[in-house]
Coordinates of N, CA, C and O in Angstrom, one line a residue:
M17 N 55.0 178.7 173.6 CA 56.3 178.3 173.4 C 55.9 177.2 172.4 O 54.8 176.6 172.5
S18 N 56.7 176.7 171.3 CA 56.7 175.7 170.6 C 56.9 174.3 171.1 O 57.6 174.5 172.2
I19 N 56.4 173.3 170.6 CA 56.5 171.9 171.1 C 58.0 171.9 171.2 O 58.4 171.1 172.2
Y20 N 58.9 172.3 170.3 CA 60.3 171.8 170.5 C 60.7 172.6 171.7 O 61.4 171.9 172.4
A21 N 60.6 173.8 171.8 CA 61.2 174.6 173.0 C 60.8 173.9 174.3 O 61.3 174.0 175.5
A22 N 59.2 173.5 174.3 CA 58.7 173.0 175.5 C 59.5 171.6 175.9 O 59.6 171.3 177.1
A23 N 59.9 170.6 174.9 CA 60.1 169.6 174.8 C 61.7 169.9 175.6 O 62.4 169.4 176.6
V24 N 62.5 170.7 175.0 CA 63.8 171.2 175.4 C 63.8 171.6 176.9 O 64.9 171.4 177.7
A25 N 63.0 172.6 177.3 CA 62.7 173.0 178.5 C 62.7 172.1 179.3 O 63.6 172.3 180.6
R26 N 61.9 170.8 179.2 CA 61.8 170.0 180.2 C 63.2 169.0 180.1 O 63.3 168.1 181.2
Y27 N 63.6 168.9 179.1 CA 65.0 167.9 179.0 C 65.9 168.8 180.1 O 66.6 167.9 180.9
F28 N 66.1 170.1 179.9 CA 66.9 170.9 180.8 C 66.6 170.6 182.2 O 67.6 170.5 183.0
E29 N 65.4 170.6 182.3 CA 64.8 170.1 183.9 C 65.0 169.1 184.6 O 65.9 169.1 185.4
A30 N 65.4 168.0 183.4 CA 65.8 166.9 183.9 C 67.3 166.7 184.4 O 67.6 166.6 185.1
W31 N 67.9 167.4 183.5 CA 69.6 167.4 183.3 C 70.0 168.4 184.6 O 71.3 168.1 185.1
N32 N 69.0 169.1 185.0 CA 69.6 170.2 186.3 C 69.0 170.0 187.4 O 68.9 170.4 188.5
A33 N 68.1 168.8 187.6 CA 67.3 168.1 188.7 C 68.4 168.2 190.1 O 69.6 167.6 189.7
A34 N 68.1 168.7 191.2 CA 69.0 168.9 192.3 C 69.0 167.6 193.2 O 69.9 167.1 193.8
D35 N 68.0 166.7 193.1 CA 67.9 165.5 194.2 C 67.2 164.4 193.3 O 66.8 164.3 192.5
A36 N 67.2 163.0 193.7 CA 66.8 161.9 193.3 C 65.3 162.1 192.9 O 64.8 161.6 192.0
D37 N 64.4 162.7 193.9 CA 63.0 163.1 193.6 C 62.7 163.7 192.5 O 61.8 163.6 191.4
A38 N 63.4 164.7 192.4 CA 63.0 165.6 191.4 C 63.8 165.1 190.0 O 62.7 165.5 189.1
L39 N 64.7 164.6 190.0 CA 65.2 163.9 188.8 C 64.2 162.9 188.3 O 63.7 162.8 187.0
A40 N 63.8 162.0 189.1 CA 62.9 161.4 188.7 C 61.4 161.7 188.0 O 60.9 161.0 187.0
K41 N 60.7 162.6 188.8 CA 60.0 163.5 188.3 C 60.1 164.0 186.9 O 59.4 164.0 185.9
A42 N 61.1 164.9 186.8 CA 61.6 165.6 185.9 C 62.0 164.6 184.2 O 61.6 164.6 183.3
V43 N 62.6 163.5 184.6 CA 62.9 162.5 183.7 C 61.5 161.9 183.1 O 61.1 161.9 181.8
A44 N 60.6 161.8 184.2 CA 59.4 161.1 183.6 C 58.3 162.0 182.9 O 57.6 161.7 181.9
A45 N 58.7 163.3 183.2 CA 58.0 164.5 182.4 C 58.3 164.8 181.2 O 57.7 165.1 180.1
A46 N 59.8 164.6 180.8 CA 60.5 164.9 179.6 C 60.6 163.7 178.7 O 60.3 163.8 177.5
W47 N 60.7 162.4 179.0 CA 60.5 161.4 178.0 C 59.6 160.3 178.0 O 58.8 160.3 179.3
S48 N 59.5 159.6 176.8 CA 58.3 158.5 177.2 C 58.7 157.4 177.8 O 60.1 157.2 178.0
E49 N 58.0 156.6 178.4 CA 58.5 155.4 179.3 C 59.6 154.6 178.7 O 60.7 153.9 179.5
D50 N 59.6 154.4 177.4 CA 60.7 153.3 176.6 C 61.6 154.5 176.1 O 62.5 154.1 175.1
G51 N 61.5 155.8 176.4 CA 62.8 156.7 175.5 C 64.0 156.3 175.8 O 64.3 155.6 176.6
T52 N 64.8 156.7 175.0 CA 66.2 156.6 175.0 C 67.1 157.6 174.9 O 66.6 158.7 174.7
Y53 N 68.6 157.5 175.5 CA 69.5 158.4 175.4 C 70.5 157.9 175.0 O 71.2 156.6 175.4
T54 N 71.2 158.5 173.7 CA 72.4 157.8 173.3 C 73.7 158.8 172.9 O 73.2 160.0 172.6
D55 N 74.7 158.9 173.5 CA 75.8 159.9 173.2 C 77.1 159.0 172.9 O 77.1 157.7 173.3
P56 N 78.3 159.4 172.8 CA 79.3 158.8 172.7 C 79.6 157.9 174.5 O 80.5 156.9 173.9
L57 N 79.4 158.3 175.4 CA 79.6 157.4 176.7 C 78.5 156.8 177.1 O 78.7 156.1 178.0
A58 N 77.1 156.8 176.7 CA 76.1 156.0 177.1 C 75.1 155.6 175.9 O 75.1 156.2 175.1
D59 N 74.6 154.6 176.2 CA 73.2 154.0 175.1 C 72.3 153.4 176.1 O 72.8 152.2 176.4
V60 N 71.4 154.1 176.6 CA 70.3 153.7 177.6 C 69.0 153.9 177.1 O 68.5 154.7 176.2
R61 N 68.1 153.0 177.9 CA 66.6 153.1 177.8 C 65.9 152.9 178.8 O 66.3 152.5 179.8
G62 N 64.8 153.8 178.9 CA 63.6 153.9 179.9 C 64.4 154.9 181.1 O 65.3 155.5 181.1
H63 N 63.4 155.2 182.0 CA 63.5 156.4 182.8 C 64.7 156.0 184.0 O 65.4 157.2 184.2
Q64 N 64.6 154.9 184.6 CA 65.5 154.7 185.3 C 67.2 154.7 184.8 O 68.0 155.1 185.6
E65 N 67.3 154.0 183.7 CA 68.6 154.2 183.2 C 69.1 155.6 182.7 O 70.3 156.2 182.8
I66 N 68.0 156.3 182.2 CA 68.5 158.0 181.7 C 68.9 158.5 182.9 O 69.7 159.4 183.0
A67 N 67.9 158.5 184.0 CA 68.2 159.1 185.4 C 69.6 158.9 185.9 O 70.4 159.7 186.5
A68 N 70.2 157.5 185.8 CA 71.4 157.1 186.2 C 72.5 157.6 185.4 O 73.6 158.4 186.0
V69 N 72.3 158.0 184.1 CA 73.1 158.6 183.5 C 73.3 160.0 183.8 O 74.3 160.9 183.9
I70 N 72.2 160.9 184.0 CA 72.2 162.1 184.4 C 72.8 162.4 186.0 O 73.8 163.2 186.3
R71 N 72.7 161.4 187.0 CA 73.2 161.3 188.0 C 74.9 161.0 187.8 O 75.3 161.8 188.8
T72 N 75.4 160.4 187.1 CA 76.6 160.2 187.0 C 77.2 161.8 186.3 O 78.7 162.1 186.7
A73 N 76.7 162.2 185.4 CA 77.1 163.7 185.0 C 77.1 164.6 186.2 O 78.5 165.4 186.2
H74 N 76.2 164.6 186.8 CA 76.5 165.4 188.3 C 77.3 165.1 189.2 O 78.2 165.7 189.8
E75 N 77.7 163.8 189.7 CA 78.9 163.3 190.1 C 80.2 163.5 189.6 O 81.3 164.1 190.2
Q76 N 80.4 163.7 188.3 CA 81.6 163.9 187.4 C 81.8 165.8 187.4 O 82.8 165.9 187.5
F77 N 80.8 166.3 187.5 CA 80.8 167.7 187.5 C 79.7 168.5 188.4 O 79.0 169.1 188.1
P78 N 80.4 168.3 190.0 CA 79.4 168.8 190.8 C 79.6 170.3 190.7 O 80.5 170.8 190.3
G79 N 78.5 171.0 190.9 CA 78.6 172.5 190.9 C 78.4 173.3 189.4 O 78.7 174.4 189.2
F80 N 77.9 172.1 188.4 CA 77.7 172.5 187.2 C 76.4 172.5 186.8 O 75.6 171.9 187.3
E81 N 76.0 173.1 185.7 CA 74.6 173.2 185.5 C 74.5 173.0 183.6 O 75.4 173.8 183.1
F82 N 73.4 172.5 183.1 CA 73.5 172.5 181.5 C 72.7 173.6 181.2 O 71.7 174.0 181.7
K83 N 73.2 174.4 180.3 CA 72.4 175.8 179.7 C 72.6 175.5 178.3 O 73.6 174.6 177.4
M84 N 71.3 176.4 177.6 CA 71.3 176.1 176.1 C 72.3 177.3 175.6 O 73.0 178.1 176.2
A85 N 72.9 176.7 174.3 CA 73.9 177.6 173.7 C 73.2 177.8 172.2 O 73.4 177.1 171.4
G86 N 72.5 179.0 172.2 CA 71.7 179.2 171.0 C 70.3 178.9 171.2 O 69.6 178.8 172.2
D87 N 69.7 178.9 170.0 CA 68.4 178.8 170.0 C 67.9 177.0 169.5 O 68.8 176.3 168.9
V88 N 66.7 176.5 169.8 CA 66.1 175.3 169.5 C 65.6 175.6 168.1 O 65.0 176.3 167.7
D89 N 66.0 174.6 167.1 CA 65.6 174.4 165.8 C 64.6 173.0 165.8 O 65.0 172.1 166.4
G90 N 63.4 173.0 165.1 CA 62.8 171.9 165.0 C 62.0 171.7 163.5 O 61.5 172.7 163.0
N91 N 61.7 170.6 163.2 CA 60.8 170.3 162.4 C 60.1 168.9 162.5 O 60.7 168.2 162.9
H92 N 58.8 168.6 162.2 CA 58.1 167.6 162.1 C 58.0 167.3 163.6 O 57.9 168.0 164.5
H93 N 58.7 166.3 163.8 CA 58.7 165.8 165.6 C 60.1 165.9 165.6 O 60.6 164.9 166.6
I94 N 61.4 166.5 165.5 CA 62.7 166.4 165.8 C 63.2 167.9 166.3 O 62.7 168.7 165.3
A95 N 63.7 167.8 167.2 CA 64.3 169.4 167.8 C 65.8 169.1 167.6 O 66.3 167.9 168.1
R96 N 66.5 170.2 167.5 CA 68.1 170.1 167.7 C 68.2 171.5 168.3 O 67.9 172.4 168.3
F97 N 69.4 171.4 169.0 CA 70.0 172.2 170.0 C 71.5 172.0 170.4 O 72.0 171.1 170.3
S98 N 72.2 173.0 170.7 CA 73.4 173.0 171.3 C 73.1 173.3 172.9 O 72.5 174.1 173.3
W99 N 74.3 173.0 173.6 CA 74.2 173.0 175.3 C 75.7 173.2 175.6 O 76.5 173.0 174.8
E100 N 75.7 173.9 177.0 CA 77.3 174.0 177.4 C 76.9 173.3 179.1 O 75.9 173.7 179.8
L101 N 77.9 172.8 179.5 CA 77.9 172.5 180.9 C 78.8 173.6 181.6 O 79.9 173.9 181.4
V102 N 77.9 174.3 182.4 CA 78.7 175.5 183.0 C 78.8 175.8 184.4 O 77.9 175.3 185.0
S103 N 79.9 175.9 184.9 CA 80.4 176.1 186.3 C 79.4 177.3 187.2 O 79.8 178.5 186.7
S104 N 78.7 177.1 188.0 CA 78.3 178.2 188.8 C 79.5 179.0 189.6 O 79.1 179.9 190.2
A105 N 80.4 178.4 189.8 CA 81.6 179.0 190.6 C 82.1 180.2 189.7 O 82.2 181.2 190.0
D106 N 82.7 179.7 188.6 CA 83.4 180.8 187.8 C 82.9 180.9 186.3 O 83.3 181.9 185.5
G107 N 81.7 180.1 185.9 CA 81.3 180.5 184.7 C 81.9 179.8 183.5 O 81.4 179.8 182.3
S108 N 82.9 178.9 183.8 CA 83.6 178.4 182.7 C 82.8 177.0 181.9 O 81.6 176.8 182.9
A109 N 82.8 176.8 180.8 CA 82.1 175.8 180.3 C 82.9 174.8 179.8 O 83.1 174.7 178.4
P110 N 83.5 173.8 180.5 CA 84.5 172.8 179.9 C 83.9 171.8 178.8 O 84.8 171.0 178.3
V111 N 82.8 171.5 178.9 CA 82.0 171.0 178.1 C 80.9 171.2 177.2 O 79.9 172.0 178.0
A112 N 80.7 170.8 176.0 CA 79.5 171.4 175.4 C 79.2 170.4 174.2 O 80.1 169.4 173.8
G113 N 77.9 170.4 173.7 CA 77.5 169.4 172.6 C 76.2 170.0 172.1 O 75.9 170.9 172.4
S114 N 75.7 168.9 171.3 CA 74.7 169.3 170.5 C 73.5 168.2 170.5 O 74.3 166.9 170.4
D115 N 72.5 168.3 170.6 CA 71.6 167.1 170.7 C 70.3 167.2 169.7 O 70.0 168.2 169.5
V116 N 70.0 166.2 169.4 CA 68.8 165.9 168.4 C 67.6 165.0 169.1 O 68.1 163.6 169.7
L117 N 66.6 165.6 169.3 CA 65.5 164.8 170.1 C 64.6 164.4 169.0 O 64.0 165.3 168.3
T118 N 63.9 163.2 169.0 CA 62.8 163.0 168.3 C 61.5 162.9 169.4 O 61.7 162.5 170.7
L119 N 60.6 163.5 169.2 CA 59.5 163.7 170.1 C 58.1 162.9 169.6 O 58.0 162.5 168.4
T120 N 57.2 162.5 170.8 CA 56.2 162.0 170.4 C 55.2 163.1 170.2 O 55.2 164.3 170.1
E121 N 53.8 162.5 169.6 CA 52.7 163.6 169.3 C 52.5 164.6 170.4 O 52.3 165.8 170.4
D122 N 52.6 164.2 171.9 CA 52.3 165.1 173.1 C 53.6 165.8 173.5 O 53.5 166.4 174.4
G123 N 54.6 165.8 172.7 CA 56.1 166.3 172.6 C 56.8 165.9 173.8 O 57.9 166.3 174.4
R124 N 56.7 164.5 174.3 CA 57.5 163.8 175.2 C 58.7 163.1 174.2 O 58.5 163.0 173.2
I125 N 60.1 163.2 174.9 CA 60.9 162.8 174.0 C 61.0 161.2 173.9 O 60.7 160.4 174.8
T126 N 61.1 160.6 172.6 CA 61.3 159.1 172.3 C 62.7 158.9 172.2 O 63.2 157.8 172.6
S127 N 63.5 159.7 171.7 CA 64.8 159.4 171.8 C 65.6 160.6 171.8 O 65.2 161.8 171.1
V128 N 67.0 160.7 172.3 CA 68.3 161.7 172.1 C 69.2 161.1 171.7 O 69.7 160.2 171.9
L129 N 69.9 161.8 170.5 CA 71.0 161.5 170.0 C 72.0 162.7 170.3 O 71.8 163.8 170.1
G130 N 73.0 162.4 171.2 CA 73.9 163.3 171.9 C 75.2 163.3 171.1 O 75.7 162.4 170.7
F131 N 75.8 164.5 170.7 CA 77.1 164.7 170.2 C 78.0 165.7 171.2 O 77.5 166.6 171.7
L132 N 79.2 165.3 171.6 CA 80.1 166.0 172.2 C 81.0 166.7 171.7 O 81.6 166.4 170.8
D133 N 80.8 168.1 171.6 CA 81.8 169.0 170.5 C 82.8 169.5 171.5 O 83.7 169.9 170.8
R134 N 82.8 169.5 172.8 CA 84.1 170.3 173.6 C 84.1 169.4 175.0 O 83.0 169.2 175.5
L135 N 85.3 168.9 175.0 CA 85.6 168.1 176.5 C 86.7 168.8 177.1 O 87.6 169.4 176.2
P136 N 86.8 168.5 178.4 CA 87.9 169.1 179.2 C 89.1 168.0 178.6 O 89.3 167.0 178.2
E137 N 90.3 169.0 178.7 CA 91.7 168.0 178.5 C 91.7 167.0 179.6 O 91.5 167.4 180.8
A138 N 92.3 166.1 179.1 CA 92.6 164.8 180.2 C 93.8 165.3 180.9 O 94.7 165.9 180.9

C-alpha cells in the first residue's frame, strides 16, 4: 500500500469511527498533533477540534458512512481523492466531495483542504 493510500485509509477510519474512544484514537493515528482540517464549513486545528467536526457530521447524518469515490492520487507529500457520504439504509449519497491532504514524512496528515462537490437540497 502506498503512503497515500495508507494515509487516506486512516483518514476514513477517523471519519467512520463509531464512538468517542475510537474517534480519538483514529484522529491521533491519522493527523499530526497540530494538523488542520479546512472545508467550506470548518477551519480547525488539533486533534480535539478535528474530532469535534467529525462528531458534528455524524450528528447531522446518522446512519451514514464516508466512502471513497475513485482512487487516491498522490505526489511528493500530497494526496487527493474524492468521497461520498453513503446511507447504510438505502445506499443514497446526498453529500460528496474532494479532499487534498498534505502528509508528514511518516504519512500522518498535516493539513486537509476539503471541497464539497454535492450537497443535499435545502
